[in-house]
PDB file of C-alpha atoms in Angstrom:
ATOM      1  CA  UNK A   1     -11.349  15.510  18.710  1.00 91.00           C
ATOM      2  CA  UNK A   2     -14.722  13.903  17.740  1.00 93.00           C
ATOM      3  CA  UNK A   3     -14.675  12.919  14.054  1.00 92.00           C
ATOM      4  CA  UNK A   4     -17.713  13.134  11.842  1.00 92.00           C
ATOM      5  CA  UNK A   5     -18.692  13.140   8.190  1.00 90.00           C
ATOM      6  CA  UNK A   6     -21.150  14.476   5.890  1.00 90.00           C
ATOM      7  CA  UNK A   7     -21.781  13.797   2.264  1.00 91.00           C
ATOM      8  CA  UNK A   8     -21.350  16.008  -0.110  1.00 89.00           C
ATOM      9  CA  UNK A   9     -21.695  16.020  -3.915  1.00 91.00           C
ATOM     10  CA  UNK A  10     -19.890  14.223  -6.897  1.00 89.00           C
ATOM     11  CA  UNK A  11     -19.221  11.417  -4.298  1.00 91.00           C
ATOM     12  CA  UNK A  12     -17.516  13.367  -2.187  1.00 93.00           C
ATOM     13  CA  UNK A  13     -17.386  13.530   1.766  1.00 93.00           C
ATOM     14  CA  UNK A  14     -16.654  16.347   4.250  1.00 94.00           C
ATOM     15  CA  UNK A  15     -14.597  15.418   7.152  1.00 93.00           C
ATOM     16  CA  UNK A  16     -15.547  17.571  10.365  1.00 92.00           C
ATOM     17  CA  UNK A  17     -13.192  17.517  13.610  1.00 93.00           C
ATOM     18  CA  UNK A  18     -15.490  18.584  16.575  1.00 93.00           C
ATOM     19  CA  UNK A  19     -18.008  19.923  14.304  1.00 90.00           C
ATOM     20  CA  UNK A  20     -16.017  22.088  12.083  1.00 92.00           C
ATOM     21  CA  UNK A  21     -14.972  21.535   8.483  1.00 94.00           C
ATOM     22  CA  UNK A  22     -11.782  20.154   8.209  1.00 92.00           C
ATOM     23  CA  UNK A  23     -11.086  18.428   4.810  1.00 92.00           C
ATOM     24  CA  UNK A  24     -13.058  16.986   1.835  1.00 93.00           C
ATOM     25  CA  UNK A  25     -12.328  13.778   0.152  1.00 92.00           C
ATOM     26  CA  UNK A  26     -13.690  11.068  -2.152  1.00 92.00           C
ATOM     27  CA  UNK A  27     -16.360   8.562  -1.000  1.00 92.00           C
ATOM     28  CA  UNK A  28     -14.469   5.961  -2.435  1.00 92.00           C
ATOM     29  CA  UNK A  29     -11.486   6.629  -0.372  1.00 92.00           C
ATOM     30  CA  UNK A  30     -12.994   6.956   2.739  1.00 92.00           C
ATOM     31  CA  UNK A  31     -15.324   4.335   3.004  1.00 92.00           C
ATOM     32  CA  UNK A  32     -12.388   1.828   1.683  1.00 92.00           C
ATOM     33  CA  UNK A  33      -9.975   3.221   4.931  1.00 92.00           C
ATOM     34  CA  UNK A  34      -9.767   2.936   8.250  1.00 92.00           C
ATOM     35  CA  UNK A  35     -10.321   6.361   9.455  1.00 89.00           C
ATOM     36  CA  UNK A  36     -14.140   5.907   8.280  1.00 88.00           C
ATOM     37  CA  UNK A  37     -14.816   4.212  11.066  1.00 90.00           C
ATOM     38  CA  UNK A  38     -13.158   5.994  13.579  1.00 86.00           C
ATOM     39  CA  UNK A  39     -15.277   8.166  16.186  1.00 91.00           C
ATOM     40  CA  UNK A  40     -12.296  10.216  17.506  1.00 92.00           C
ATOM     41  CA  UNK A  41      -9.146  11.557  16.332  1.00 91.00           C
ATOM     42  CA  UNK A  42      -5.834  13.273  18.213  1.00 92.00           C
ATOM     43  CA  UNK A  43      -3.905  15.766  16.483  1.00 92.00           C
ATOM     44  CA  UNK A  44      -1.098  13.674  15.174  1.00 94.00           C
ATOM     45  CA  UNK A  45      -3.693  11.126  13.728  1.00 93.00           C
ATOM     46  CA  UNK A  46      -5.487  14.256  12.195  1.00 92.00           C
ATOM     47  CA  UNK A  47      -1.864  15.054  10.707  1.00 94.00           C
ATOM     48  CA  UNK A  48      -1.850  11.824   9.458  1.00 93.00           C
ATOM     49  CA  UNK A  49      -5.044  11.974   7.949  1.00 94.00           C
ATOM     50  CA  UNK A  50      -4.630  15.125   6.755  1.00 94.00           C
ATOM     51  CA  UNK A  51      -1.329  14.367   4.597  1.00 96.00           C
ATOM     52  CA  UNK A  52      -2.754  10.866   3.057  1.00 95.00           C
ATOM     53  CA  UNK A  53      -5.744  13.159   1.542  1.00 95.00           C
ATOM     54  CA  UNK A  54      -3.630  15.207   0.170  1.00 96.00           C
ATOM     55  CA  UNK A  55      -0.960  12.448  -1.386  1.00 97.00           C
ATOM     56  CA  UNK A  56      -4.874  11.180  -2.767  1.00 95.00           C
ATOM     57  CA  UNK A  57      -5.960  14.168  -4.473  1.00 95.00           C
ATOM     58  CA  UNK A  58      -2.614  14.682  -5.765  1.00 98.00           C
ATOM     59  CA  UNK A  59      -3.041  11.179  -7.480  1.00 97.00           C
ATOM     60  CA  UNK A  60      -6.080  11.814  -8.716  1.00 96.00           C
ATOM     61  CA  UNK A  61      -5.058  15.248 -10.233  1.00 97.00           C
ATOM     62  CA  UNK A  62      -2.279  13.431 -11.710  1.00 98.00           C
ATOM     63  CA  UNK A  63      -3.691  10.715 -13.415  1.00 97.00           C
ATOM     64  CA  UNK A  64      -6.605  14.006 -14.871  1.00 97.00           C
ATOM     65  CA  UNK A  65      -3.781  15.413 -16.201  1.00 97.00           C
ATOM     66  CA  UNK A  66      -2.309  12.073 -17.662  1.00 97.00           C
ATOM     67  CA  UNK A  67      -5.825  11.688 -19.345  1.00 96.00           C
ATOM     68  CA  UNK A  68      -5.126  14.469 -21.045  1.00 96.00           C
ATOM     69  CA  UNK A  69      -1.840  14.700 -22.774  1.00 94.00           C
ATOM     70  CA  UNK A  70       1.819  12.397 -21.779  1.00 95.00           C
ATOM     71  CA  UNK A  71       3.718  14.774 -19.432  1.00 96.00           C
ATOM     72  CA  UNK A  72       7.534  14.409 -18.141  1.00 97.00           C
ATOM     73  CA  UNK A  73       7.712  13.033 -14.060  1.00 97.00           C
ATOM     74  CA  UNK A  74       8.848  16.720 -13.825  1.00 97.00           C
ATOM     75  CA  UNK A  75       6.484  18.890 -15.983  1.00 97.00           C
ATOM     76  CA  UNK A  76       3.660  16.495 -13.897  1.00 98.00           C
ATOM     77  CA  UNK A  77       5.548  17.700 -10.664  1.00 98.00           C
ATOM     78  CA  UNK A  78       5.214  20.724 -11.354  1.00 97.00           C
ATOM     79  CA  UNK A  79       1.821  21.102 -12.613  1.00 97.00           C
ATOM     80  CA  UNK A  80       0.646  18.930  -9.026  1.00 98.00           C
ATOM     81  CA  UNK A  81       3.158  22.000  -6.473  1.00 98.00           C
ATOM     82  CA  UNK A  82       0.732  24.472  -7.785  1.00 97.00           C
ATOM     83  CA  UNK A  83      -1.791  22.399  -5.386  1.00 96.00           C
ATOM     84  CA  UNK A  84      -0.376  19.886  -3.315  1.00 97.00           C
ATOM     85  CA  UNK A  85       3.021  19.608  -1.338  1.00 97.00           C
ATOM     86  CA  UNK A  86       6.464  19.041  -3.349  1.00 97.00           C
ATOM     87  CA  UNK A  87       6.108  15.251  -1.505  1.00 97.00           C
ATOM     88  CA  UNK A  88       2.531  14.686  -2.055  1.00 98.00           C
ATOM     89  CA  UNK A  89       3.289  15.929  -5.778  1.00 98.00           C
ATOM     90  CA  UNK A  90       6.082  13.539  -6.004  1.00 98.00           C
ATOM     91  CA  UNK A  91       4.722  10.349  -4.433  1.00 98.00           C
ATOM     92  CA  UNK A  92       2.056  10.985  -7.025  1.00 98.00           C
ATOM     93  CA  UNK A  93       4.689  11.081  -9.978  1.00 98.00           C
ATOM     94  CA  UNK A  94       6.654   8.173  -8.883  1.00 98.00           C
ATOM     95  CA  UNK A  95       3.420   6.149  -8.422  1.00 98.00           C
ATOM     96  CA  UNK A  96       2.560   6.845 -12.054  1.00 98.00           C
ATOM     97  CA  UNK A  97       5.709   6.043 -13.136  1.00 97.00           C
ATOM     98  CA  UNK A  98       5.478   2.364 -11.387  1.00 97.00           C
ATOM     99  CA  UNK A  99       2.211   1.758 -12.742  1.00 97.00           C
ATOM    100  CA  UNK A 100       3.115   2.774 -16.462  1.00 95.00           C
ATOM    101  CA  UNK A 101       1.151   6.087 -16.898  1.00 96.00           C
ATOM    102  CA  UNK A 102       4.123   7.955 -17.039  1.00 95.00           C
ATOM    103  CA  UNK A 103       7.710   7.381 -18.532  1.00 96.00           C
ATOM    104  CA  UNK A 104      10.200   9.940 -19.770  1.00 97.00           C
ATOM    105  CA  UNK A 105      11.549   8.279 -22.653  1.00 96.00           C
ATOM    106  CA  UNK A 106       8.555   7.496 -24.239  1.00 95.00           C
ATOM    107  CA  UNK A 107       7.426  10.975 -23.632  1.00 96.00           C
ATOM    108  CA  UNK A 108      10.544  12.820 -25.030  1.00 97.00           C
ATOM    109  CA  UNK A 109      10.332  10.835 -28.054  1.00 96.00           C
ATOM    110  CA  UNK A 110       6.903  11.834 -29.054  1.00 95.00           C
ATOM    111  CA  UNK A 111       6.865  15.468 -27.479  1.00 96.00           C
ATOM    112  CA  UNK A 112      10.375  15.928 -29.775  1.00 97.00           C
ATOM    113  CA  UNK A 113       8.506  14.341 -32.876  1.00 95.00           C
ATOM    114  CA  UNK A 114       6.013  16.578 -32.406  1.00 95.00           C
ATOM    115  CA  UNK A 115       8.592  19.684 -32.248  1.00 96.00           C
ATOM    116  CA  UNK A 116      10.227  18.490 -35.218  1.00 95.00           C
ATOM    117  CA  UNK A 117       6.911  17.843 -37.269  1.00 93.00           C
ATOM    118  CA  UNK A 118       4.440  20.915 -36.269  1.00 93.00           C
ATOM    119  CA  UNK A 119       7.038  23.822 -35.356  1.00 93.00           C
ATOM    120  CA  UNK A 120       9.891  22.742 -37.359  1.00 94.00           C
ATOM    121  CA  UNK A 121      12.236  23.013 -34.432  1.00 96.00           C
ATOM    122  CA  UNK A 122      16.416  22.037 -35.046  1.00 95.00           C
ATOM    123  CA  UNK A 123      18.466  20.000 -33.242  1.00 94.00           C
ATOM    124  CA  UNK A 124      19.204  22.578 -30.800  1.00 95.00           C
ATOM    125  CA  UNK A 125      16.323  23.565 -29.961  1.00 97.00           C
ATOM    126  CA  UNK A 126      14.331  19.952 -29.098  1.00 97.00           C
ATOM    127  CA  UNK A 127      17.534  19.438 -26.930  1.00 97.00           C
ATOM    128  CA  UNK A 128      16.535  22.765 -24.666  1.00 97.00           C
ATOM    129  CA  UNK A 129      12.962  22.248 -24.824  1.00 97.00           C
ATOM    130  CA  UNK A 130      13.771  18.791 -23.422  1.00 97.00           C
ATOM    131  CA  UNK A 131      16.057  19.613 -20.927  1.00 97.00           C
ATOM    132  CA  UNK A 132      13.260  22.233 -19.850  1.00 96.00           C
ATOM    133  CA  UNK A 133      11.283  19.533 -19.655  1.00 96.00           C
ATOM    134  CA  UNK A 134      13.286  17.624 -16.846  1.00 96.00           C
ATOM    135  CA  UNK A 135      14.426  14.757 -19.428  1.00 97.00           C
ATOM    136  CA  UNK A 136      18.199  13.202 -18.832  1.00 96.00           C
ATOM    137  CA  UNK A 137      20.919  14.030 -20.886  1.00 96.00           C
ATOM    138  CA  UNK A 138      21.169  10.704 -21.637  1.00 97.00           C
ATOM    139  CA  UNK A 139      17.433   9.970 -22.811  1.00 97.00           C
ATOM    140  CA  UNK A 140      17.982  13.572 -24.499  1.00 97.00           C
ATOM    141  CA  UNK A 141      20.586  11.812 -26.351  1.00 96.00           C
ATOM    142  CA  UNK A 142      18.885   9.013 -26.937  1.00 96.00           C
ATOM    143  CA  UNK A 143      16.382  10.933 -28.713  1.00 96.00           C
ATOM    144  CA  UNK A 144      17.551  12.755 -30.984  1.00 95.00           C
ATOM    145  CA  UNK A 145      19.863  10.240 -32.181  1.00 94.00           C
ATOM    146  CA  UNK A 146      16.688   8.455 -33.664  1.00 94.00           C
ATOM    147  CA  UNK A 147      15.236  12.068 -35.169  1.00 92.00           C
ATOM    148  CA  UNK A 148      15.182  12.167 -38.643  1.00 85.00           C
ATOM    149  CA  UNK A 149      15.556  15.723 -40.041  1.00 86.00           C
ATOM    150  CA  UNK A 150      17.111  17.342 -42.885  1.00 91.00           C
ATOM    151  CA  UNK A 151      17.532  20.900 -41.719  1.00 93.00           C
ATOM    152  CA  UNK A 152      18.207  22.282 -44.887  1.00 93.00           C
ATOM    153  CA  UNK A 153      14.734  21.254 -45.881  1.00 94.00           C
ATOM    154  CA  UNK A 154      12.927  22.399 -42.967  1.00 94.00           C
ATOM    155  CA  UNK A 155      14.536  25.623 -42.625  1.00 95.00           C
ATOM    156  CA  UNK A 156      13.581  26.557 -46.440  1.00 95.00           C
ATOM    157  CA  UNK A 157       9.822  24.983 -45.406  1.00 93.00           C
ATOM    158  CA  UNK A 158       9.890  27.665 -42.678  1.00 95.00           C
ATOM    159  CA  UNK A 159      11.322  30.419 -44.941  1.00 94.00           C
ATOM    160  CA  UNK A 160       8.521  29.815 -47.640  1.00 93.00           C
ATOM    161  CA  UNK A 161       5.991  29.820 -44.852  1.00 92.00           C
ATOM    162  CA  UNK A 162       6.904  32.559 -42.977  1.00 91.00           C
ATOM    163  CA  UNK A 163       9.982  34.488 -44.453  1.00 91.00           C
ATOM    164  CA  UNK A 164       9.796  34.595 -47.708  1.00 88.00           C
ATOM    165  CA  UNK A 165       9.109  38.330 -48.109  1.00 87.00           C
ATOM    166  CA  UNK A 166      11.582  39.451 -45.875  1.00 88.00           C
ATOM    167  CA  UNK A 167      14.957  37.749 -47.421  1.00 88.00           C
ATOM    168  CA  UNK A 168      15.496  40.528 -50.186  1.00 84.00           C
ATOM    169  CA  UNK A 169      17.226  42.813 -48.175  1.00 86.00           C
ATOM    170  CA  UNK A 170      20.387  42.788 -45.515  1.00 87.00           C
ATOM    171  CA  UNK A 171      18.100  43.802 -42.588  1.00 90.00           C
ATOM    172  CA  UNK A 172      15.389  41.553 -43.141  1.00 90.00           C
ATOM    173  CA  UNK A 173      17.829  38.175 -43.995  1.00 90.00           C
ATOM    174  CA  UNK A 174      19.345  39.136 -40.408  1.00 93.00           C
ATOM    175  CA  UNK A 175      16.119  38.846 -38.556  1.00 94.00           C
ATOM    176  CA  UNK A 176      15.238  35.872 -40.393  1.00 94.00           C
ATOM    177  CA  UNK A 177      18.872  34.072 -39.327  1.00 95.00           C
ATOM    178  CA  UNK A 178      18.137  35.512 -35.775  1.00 96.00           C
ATOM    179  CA  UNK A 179      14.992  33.330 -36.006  1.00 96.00           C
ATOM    180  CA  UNK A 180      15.901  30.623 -37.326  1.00 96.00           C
ATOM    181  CA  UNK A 181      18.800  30.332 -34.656  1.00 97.00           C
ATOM    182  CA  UNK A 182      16.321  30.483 -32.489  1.00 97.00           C
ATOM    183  CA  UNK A 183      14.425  27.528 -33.713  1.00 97.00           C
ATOM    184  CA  UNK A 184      17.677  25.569 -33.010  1.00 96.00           C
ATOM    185  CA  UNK A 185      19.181  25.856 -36.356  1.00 96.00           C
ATOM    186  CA  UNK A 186      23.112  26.079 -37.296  1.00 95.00           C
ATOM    187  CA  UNK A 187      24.296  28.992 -38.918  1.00 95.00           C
ATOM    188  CA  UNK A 188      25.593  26.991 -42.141  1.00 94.00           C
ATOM    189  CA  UNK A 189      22.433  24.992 -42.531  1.00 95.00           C
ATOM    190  CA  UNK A 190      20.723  29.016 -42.707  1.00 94.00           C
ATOM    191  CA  UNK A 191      23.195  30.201 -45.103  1.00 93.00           C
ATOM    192  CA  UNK A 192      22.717  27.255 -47.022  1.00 93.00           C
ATOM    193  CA  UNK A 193      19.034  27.167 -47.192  1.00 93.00           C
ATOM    194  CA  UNK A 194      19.168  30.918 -48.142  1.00 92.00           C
ATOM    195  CA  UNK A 195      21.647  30.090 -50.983  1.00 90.00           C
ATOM    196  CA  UNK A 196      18.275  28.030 -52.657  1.00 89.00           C
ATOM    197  CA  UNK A 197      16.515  31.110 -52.898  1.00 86.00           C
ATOM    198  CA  UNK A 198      19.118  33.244 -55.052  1.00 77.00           C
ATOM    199  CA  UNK A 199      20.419  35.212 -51.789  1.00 59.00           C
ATOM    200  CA  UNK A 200      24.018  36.045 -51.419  1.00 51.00           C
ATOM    201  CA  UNK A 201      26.071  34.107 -49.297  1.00 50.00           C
ATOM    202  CA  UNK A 202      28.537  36.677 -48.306  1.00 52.00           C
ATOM    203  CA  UNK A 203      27.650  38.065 -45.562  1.00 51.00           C
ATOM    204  CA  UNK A 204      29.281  37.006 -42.235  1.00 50.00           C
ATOM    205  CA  UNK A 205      28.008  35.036 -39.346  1.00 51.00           C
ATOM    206  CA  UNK A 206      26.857  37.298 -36.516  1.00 46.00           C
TER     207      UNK A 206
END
């Protein structure tokens, strides 16, 4: 197959096989390889070419996305499959990870700081959203460990921010337990917290 280019914009260069369209990349790329310079291609070098363009664009999605916010190597795995190939996705990943963009311990720390601080999340709950997040049981672990929260506290923060209207009566404290379960908090640390604000303590746990 006869292989030509033609620029396009924002640096970028079409790649024609035989005078058809084939696949766009960046200038910088090509003009730094060794396929710029080639006048003809066979299928399995187009295959070739083909699959390092994509394990490119996936790298430069990836380190777009790392501009933008830390990610786990899975959540930035996933993000790049919705793309780009599960391999090209995860040569991308593990190349951030050896140059330092990207590094799950450092990124469960602040994403479960963050849980802890701004939605008042338990224990329980920064360990799922964690795990969801592709971290290791161990770095999970880790983690927490080094959290500092007093769950009594934050639960009657949330209850005085959200709640407090609907603790006067049996039917409303249950939907505020159910909730606050849900934010990854222990059924005695509720009841406790609820025991600040003048509400019974007998009922049972559910």
């Amino acid at each position: 197959m006869k292989l030509t280019t033609k620029s396009g914009r924002n640096n970028k260069v079409h790649i024609m096989t035989d005078d058809e369209y084939a696949l766009t990349i960046d200038s910088e790329y090509w003009y730094t390889s060794p396929w710029c310079v080639k006048k003809e291609i066979d299928e399995e070098e187009f295959e070739d070419l083909r699959q390092e363009i994509e394990n490119r664009r996936a790298w430069l999605s990836a380190v777009d996305l790392l501009s933008v916010r830390n990610h786990s190597e899975k959540e930035l795995v996933l993000k790049l499959r919705r793309k780009y190939s599960q391999n090209a996705a995860e040569l991308a990943a593990k190349k951030a990870v050896r140059l330092g963009l990207l590094d799950d311990e450092t990124f469960a720390q602040m994403y479960a700081e963050e849980l802890v601080k701004r939605k008042k999340y338990g224990f329980s709950r920064v360990k799922n959203e964690l795990r969801l997040k592709g971290i290791s049981p161990e770095i999970i672990e880790s983690v927490i460990s080094s959290l500092d929260i007093d769950a009594k506290e934050s639960i009657i923060s949330v209850i005085e921010r959200k709640y407090s209207r609907k603790i006067s009566d049996e039917k409303g404290r249950r939907n505020v337990i159910a909730a606050l379960q849900r934010m990854g908090y222990s059924y005695s640390d509720i009841k406790s917290a609820l025991c600040e604000f003048g509400e019974s303590d007998e009922y049972e746990e559910w």
